[in-house]
Amino acid sequence: MENNNTSMEPNNFPEENPELYEHYSFTVEKGQQPLRIDKYLMNFIENATRNKVQAAAKDGSIRVNGVPVKSNYKVKPFDEIKVLFEHPPYENLLVPEDIPIDIVYEDEHLLVVNKPAGMVVHPGHGNYSGTLINALTFHFDNLPNNSSDRPGLVHRIDKDTSGLLVVAKTENAMNHLSNQFAEKTSEREYIALVWGNVEEDEGTIEGNIGRHPKNRLQNTVFLDDDEDKGKPAVTHYKVLERFGYVTLVSCKLETGRTHQIRVHMKHIGHTLFNDERYGGEKILKGTTFTKYKQFVDNCFKVLPRQALHAKTLGFEHPETGKWMSFTTEMPEDMQQCIEKWQSYAKHQDNL
């Protein structure tokens, strides 16, 4: 008789604990090939390791269709996977922290913040402290919650993206500003350094964006038969400067999807420079010469993140109705990287 190591029998697991909190929930895509659940979850949970996933399975914390499974259980299409623990998700336990905030503008209704690269906007899996919201709740009392119960937050930018964010201080400001972002009347311009020579001087990228079916840590553009998946996204880009193997572009967002610029620019063949999550930390364009590789590695050291900065933010003030626009200088790491490429391009022109 065949020994099935992927048994879903709960006999060997700890006793059922009624006080369990759901931390993750996934439904397996219809096209998923059989894959061990520990490997599957590593693609879907940020900062997960094989050991952590296996330990959770051993404790009976991983359930498939309501039943605890071992770490070698093979997932199948439409499986309902839940990861449960005895403690509530850490992001629900918000602790105010005395972290300095670079405030560009403030009045009694709102503030505009210049977020440094490396700071997470709100607590989430693997980042439970040191976030912008931890800082905001220390410096400001009674910030209104948004629809996701995150105090003050109207919109967000990625951890390793620098630049401008508006924060609401009143319920009215929260509603008014959130509506502007939803109705696409706010203005957001980003500066990005991307791999390759962008041929068109300007253009528009359209394509629904949603979670990548095989890697939940990435988003992707859905095409053809899948184009109805995801959410509509529109990015307008304009070339600012060309350096041969990389291009400096301005991107204006019409919508605000997660990783939108990173996903859209990769979609047209121009992944952001040093964007590790989307493959931009590899040399995607250029020569095979060792000197060139050393030059690119030096650029990566100067700018150890994706080359993306939220430069301009514009919106209508929720009380006065006045149009407000803010611009921030390029951060030093990105500026240094761009200067290296400017120098490299000039040197190539002189050869």
XYZ file of C-alpha atoms in Angstrom:
351
model
C 0.000 0.000 0.000
C 1.373 3.402 -0.993
C 2.550 5.619 1.861
C 1.093 9.087 1.296
C 3.335 11.673 2.990
C 0.996 14.486 2.077
C -1.707 13.330 4.466
C -4.129 15.904 5.833
C -4.953 13.798 8.872
C -4.854 15.988 12.000
C -3.982 13.161 14.433
C -0.361 14.185 15.010
C -1.021 17.886 15.559
C -1.496 19.785 18.847
C -5.001 20.013 20.255
C -7.324 22.483 18.594
C -6.888 25.960 20.071
C -10.011 28.111 19.771
C -7.964 31.315 20.334
C -6.213 31.408 16.971
C -5.844 34.490 14.792
C -5.702 34.420 11.019
C -2.465 35.932 9.714
C -2.597 34.884 6.061
C -5.239 33.554 3.707
C -4.744 32.372 0.115
C -6.796 30.622 -2.544
C -4.621 28.576 -4.891
C -4.917 29.594 -8.573
C -6.599 27.183 -10.987
C -3.395 26.635 -12.999
C -1.159 25.767 -10.043
C 0.966 22.637 -10.484
C 1.392 20.331 -7.438
C 3.931 21.988 -5.099
C 4.923 21.392 -1.479
C 3.105 23.867 0.724
C 6.318 25.059 2.413
C 7.748 26.034 -0.989
C 4.419 27.549 -2.062
C 4.127 29.763 1.025
C 7.688 31.038 0.652
C 6.589 32.668 -2.631
C 3.560 34.243 -1.011
C 4.772 35.459 2.394
C 7.402 38.158 2.630
C 10.379 37.325 4.895
C 9.244 33.694 5.191
C 11.906 30.993 5.449
C 11.571 27.265 4.917
C 12.293 26.651 8.618
C 9.605 29.106 9.762
C 7.000 27.585 7.467
C 7.889 24.041 8.529
C 7.752 25.012 12.205
C 4.300 26.538 11.682
C 3.121 23.342 9.978
C 4.504 21.252 12.835
C 2.487 23.351 15.305
C -0.683 22.800 13.292
C -0.834 26.465 12.233
C -1.193 25.805 8.507
C -4.677 24.742 7.438
C -5.843 23.640 4.008
C -9.607 23.632 3.541
C -9.947 23.839 7.328
C -7.640 20.903 8.153
C -4.040 21.125 9.501
C -1.428 19.821 7.057
C 2.208 18.794 7.163
C 4.881 20.866 5.435
C 5.145 18.364 2.576
C 1.457 18.595 1.674
C 1.179 19.396 -2.041
C -1.141 22.273 -2.876
C -3.807 21.815 -5.547
C -5.875 24.316 -7.530
C -8.588 26.060 -5.452
C -7.148 24.918 -2.095
C -8.066 27.405 0.646
C -4.907 27.978 2.709
C -4.913 29.753 6.067
C -2.022 30.384 8.449
C -3.173 30.804 12.066
C -1.286 31.747 15.252
C -2.168 32.264 18.915
C -1.230 35.971 18.822
C -2.993 38.627 16.746
C -1.109 39.999 13.696
C 1.592 42.373 14.890
C 0.445 45.111 12.527
C -2.718 45.373 14.630
C -0.616 46.235 17.692
C 0.403 49.785 16.784
C 3.040 51.264 19.108
C 3.794 55.011 18.837
C 7.531 55.618 18.344
C 9.580 58.801 18.642
C 10.924 58.802 15.079
C 11.740 62.122 13.354
C 9.504 63.087 10.422
C 10.554 65.416 7.587
C 7.471 67.645 7.385
C 7.316 69.752 4.205
C 3.992 71.439 5.067
C 1.520 71.332 7.931
C -1.722 73.007 8.965
C -4.605 71.948 11.218
C -6.115 69.719 8.506
C -3.190 67.869 6.924
C 0.551 67.527 6.584
C 2.879 66.654 3.708
C 5.801 64.384 4.577
C 9.028 63.677 2.693
C 9.590 59.969 3.390
C 13.153 58.653 3.256
C 13.986 55.462 1.380
C 14.048 52.469 3.712
C 11.100 53.584 5.858
C 7.985 51.418 5.620
C 4.763 53.469 5.489
C 2.592 51.223 7.674
C 3.207 48.121 9.827
C 2.937 44.831 7.980
C 4.388 41.343 7.825
C 8.032 41.547 8.862
C 7.916 45.298 9.552
C 6.183 45.937 12.859
C 8.096 48.995 14.061
C 9.981 51.965 12.663
C 7.208 52.764 10.175
C 5.825 56.160 9.235
C 2.582 55.371 11.063
C 4.496 54.465 14.241
C 6.059 57.934 13.978
C 2.809 59.743 13.107
C 0.889 58.276 16.057
C 3.670 59.451 18.400
C 3.709 63.033 17.085
C -0.037 63.494 16.438
C -3.103 62.600 18.513
C -6.443 61.388 17.172
C -5.497 60.919 13.536
C -8.511 59.662 11.544
C -8.432 56.076 10.307
C -8.677 55.290 6.627
C -10.792 52.431 5.252
C -8.049 49.971 6.290
C -7.917 51.354 9.855
C -4.545 53.014 9.260
C -4.331 56.383 11.018
C -3.816 59.428 8.801
C -2.854 57.497 5.689
C -4.407 58.753 2.437
C -2.027 56.893 0.097
C 1.309 55.084 0.349
C 4.639 54.600 -1.388
C 6.926 51.571 -1.224
C 9.526 51.088 1.508
C 12.490 51.740 -0.789
C 10.844 54.600 -2.692
C 11.585 58.080 -1.359
C 9.380 61.139 -1.583
C 6.142 62.916 -0.803
C 3.020 61.721 1.007
C -0.012 63.648 2.255
C -1.403 62.727 5.690
C -4.908 63.640 6.895
C -5.381 65.086 10.398
C -9.209 65.269 10.351
C -12.053 63.036 9.177
C -13.100 65.613 6.591
C -9.564 65.858 5.219
C -9.322 62.073 5.052
C -12.572 61.768 3.080
C -11.855 64.707 0.777
C -8.264 63.713 -0.029
C -9.123 60.010 -0.439
C -11.820 60.964 -2.952
C -9.323 63.029 -4.941
C -6.986 60.065 -5.241
C -9.884 57.761 -6.152
C -11.235 60.199 -8.756
C -7.745 60.799 -10.242
C -7.786 64.544 -9.594
C -4.604 64.557 -7.510
C -1.224 64.946 -9.199
C 1.717 62.621 -8.610
C 5.004 62.733 -10.479
C 7.847 60.274 -9.890
C 11.403 60.266 -11.187
C 12.786 56.857 -12.155
C 16.030 55.526 -13.593
C 15.259 52.522 -15.782
C 17.271 49.945 -17.677
C 17.574 50.378 -21.449
C 17.182 53.237 -23.906
C 13.501 54.228 -23.875
C 12.891 54.849 -27.574
C 9.802 57.057 -27.441
C 10.262 60.516 -25.892
C 6.953 60.067 -24.099
C 4.105 57.608 -23.919
C 1.294 56.040 -21.907
C 1.271 52.546 -20.424
C -2.114 50.926 -19.801
C -2.769 47.474 -18.407
C -4.591 45.929 -15.476
C -2.301 45.249 -12.518
C -2.773 42.514 -9.928
C -0.928 39.925 -7.872
C 1.380 37.678 -9.850
C -0.274 34.218 -9.877
C 3.004 32.422 -9.063
C 4.768 34.980 -6.867
C 2.566 36.952 -4.502
C 5.446 39.300 -3.647
C 5.251 40.665 -7.196
C 2.488 42.302 -9.189
C 2.063 41.857 -12.924
C 0.177 43.207 -15.955
C -2.613 40.898 -17.130
C -3.028 40.453 -20.877
C -5.141 38.642 -23.473
C -7.493 36.109 -21.833
C -6.590 37.383 -18.358
C -6.935 41.098 -19.093
C -10.102 41.340 -16.987
C -8.086 40.376 -13.892
C -6.432 42.943 -11.651
C -7.330 46.636 -11.553
C -7.031 49.238 -14.327
C -3.767 51.185 -14.227
C -2.462 54.078 -16.330
C 1.057 55.560 -16.244
C 2.243 58.488 -18.400
C 6.009 58.671 -18.896
C 8.396 61.216 -20.405
C 12.124 60.839 -21.063
C 14.237 63.376 -19.151
C 17.754 62.205 -20.027
C 19.343 59.295 -21.876
C 22.553 57.611 -20.748
C 22.716 54.812 -23.325
C 22.203 51.731 -21.193
C 19.797 53.441 -18.776
C 17.252 56.261 -19.101
C 15.976 58.866 -16.633
C 12.194 59.242 -16.917
C 9.355 61.180 -15.337
C 6.243 59.112 -14.568
C 2.848 60.642 -13.815
C 0.257 58.383 -12.244
C -3.352 58.459 -13.358
C -4.081 55.550 -10.995
C -2.270 54.377 -7.879
C -1.834 50.608 -7.929
C 0.713 48.794 -5.770
C 4.149 48.837 -7.491
C 2.484 50.520 -10.492
C 5.533 52.257 -12.003
C 7.781 49.288 -11.239
C 5.369 46.860 -12.931
C 4.443 49.073 -15.899
C 8.035 50.000 -16.764
C 9.088 46.344 -16.587
C 6.108 45.486 -18.787
C 7.464 47.704 -21.605
C 10.976 46.270 -21.175
C 12.482 48.919 -18.905
C 12.797 47.504 -15.389
C 13.775 50.045 -12.724
C 17.490 50.249 -12.004
C 18.403 48.104 -8.953
C 14.797 46.996 -8.373
C 15.614 43.649 -6.772
C 12.025 42.424 -6.553
C 11.525 42.768 -10.307
C 14.989 41.725 -11.508
C 16.555 45.171 -11.886
C 19.511 44.326 -9.626
C 21.054 42.397 -12.539
C 22.900 43.997 -15.453
C 20.069 44.023 -17.982
C 21.705 46.256 -20.615
C 25.296 46.963 -21.567
C 28.581 45.317 -22.357
C 30.250 42.234 -20.922
C 33.452 44.085 -20.036
C 34.679 43.742 -16.448
C 35.127 47.521 -16.117
C 31.476 48.064 -17.001
C 30.382 45.446 -14.467
C 32.485 47.200 -11.806
C 30.919 50.535 -12.755
C 27.361 49.154 -12.429
C 28.215 47.452 -9.124
C 29.469 50.815 -7.836
C 26.179 52.405 -8.892
C 24.308 49.684 -7.000
C 26.399 50.431 -3.895
C 25.660 54.144 -4.133
C 21.935 53.441 -4.650
C 21.102 50.179 -2.798
C 17.390 50.305 -3.730
C 15.130 50.801 -6.716
C 15.755 54.146 -8.436
C 12.356 55.732 -7.754
C 11.494 59.056 -6.094
C 8.039 60.606 -5.535
C 9.058 64.138 -6.555
C 5.814 66.113 -6.948
C 2.458 65.938 -5.170
C -0.534 68.138 -5.926
C -4.086 68.207 -4.557
C -6.971 70.503 -3.666
C -6.964 71.586 -0.030
C -9.940 69.863 1.671
C -11.081 73.049 3.462
C -10.027 76.036 1.331
C -10.392 74.382 -2.082
C -7.056 75.944 -3.059
C -4.757 73.886 -5.307
C -1.555 72.957 -3.481
C 1.580 71.588 -5.127
C 4.778 70.366 -3.473
C 8.127 69.350 -4.929
C 11.095 67.779 -3.198
C 14.725 67.489 -4.235
C 16.128 64.197 -5.415
C 17.677 62.319 -2.461
C 21.460 62.135 -2.362
C 21.763 58.417 -3.159
C 19.728 58.736 -6.346
C 21.441 61.971 -7.343
C 24.882 60.373 -6.966
C 23.853 57.393 -9.078
C 22.506 59.662 -11.837
C 25.725 61.728 -11.794
C 27.755 58.527 -12.240
C 25.702 57.628 -15.314
C 25.984 61.190 -16.686
C 29.758 60.974 -16.392
C 29.817 57.491 -17.946
C 27.678 58.610 -20.907
C 29.924 61.643 -21.554
C 32.989 59.422 -21.472
C 31.400 57.054 -24.018
C 30.536 60.000 -26.277
C 34.153 61.147 -26.239
C 35.564 57.754 -27.256
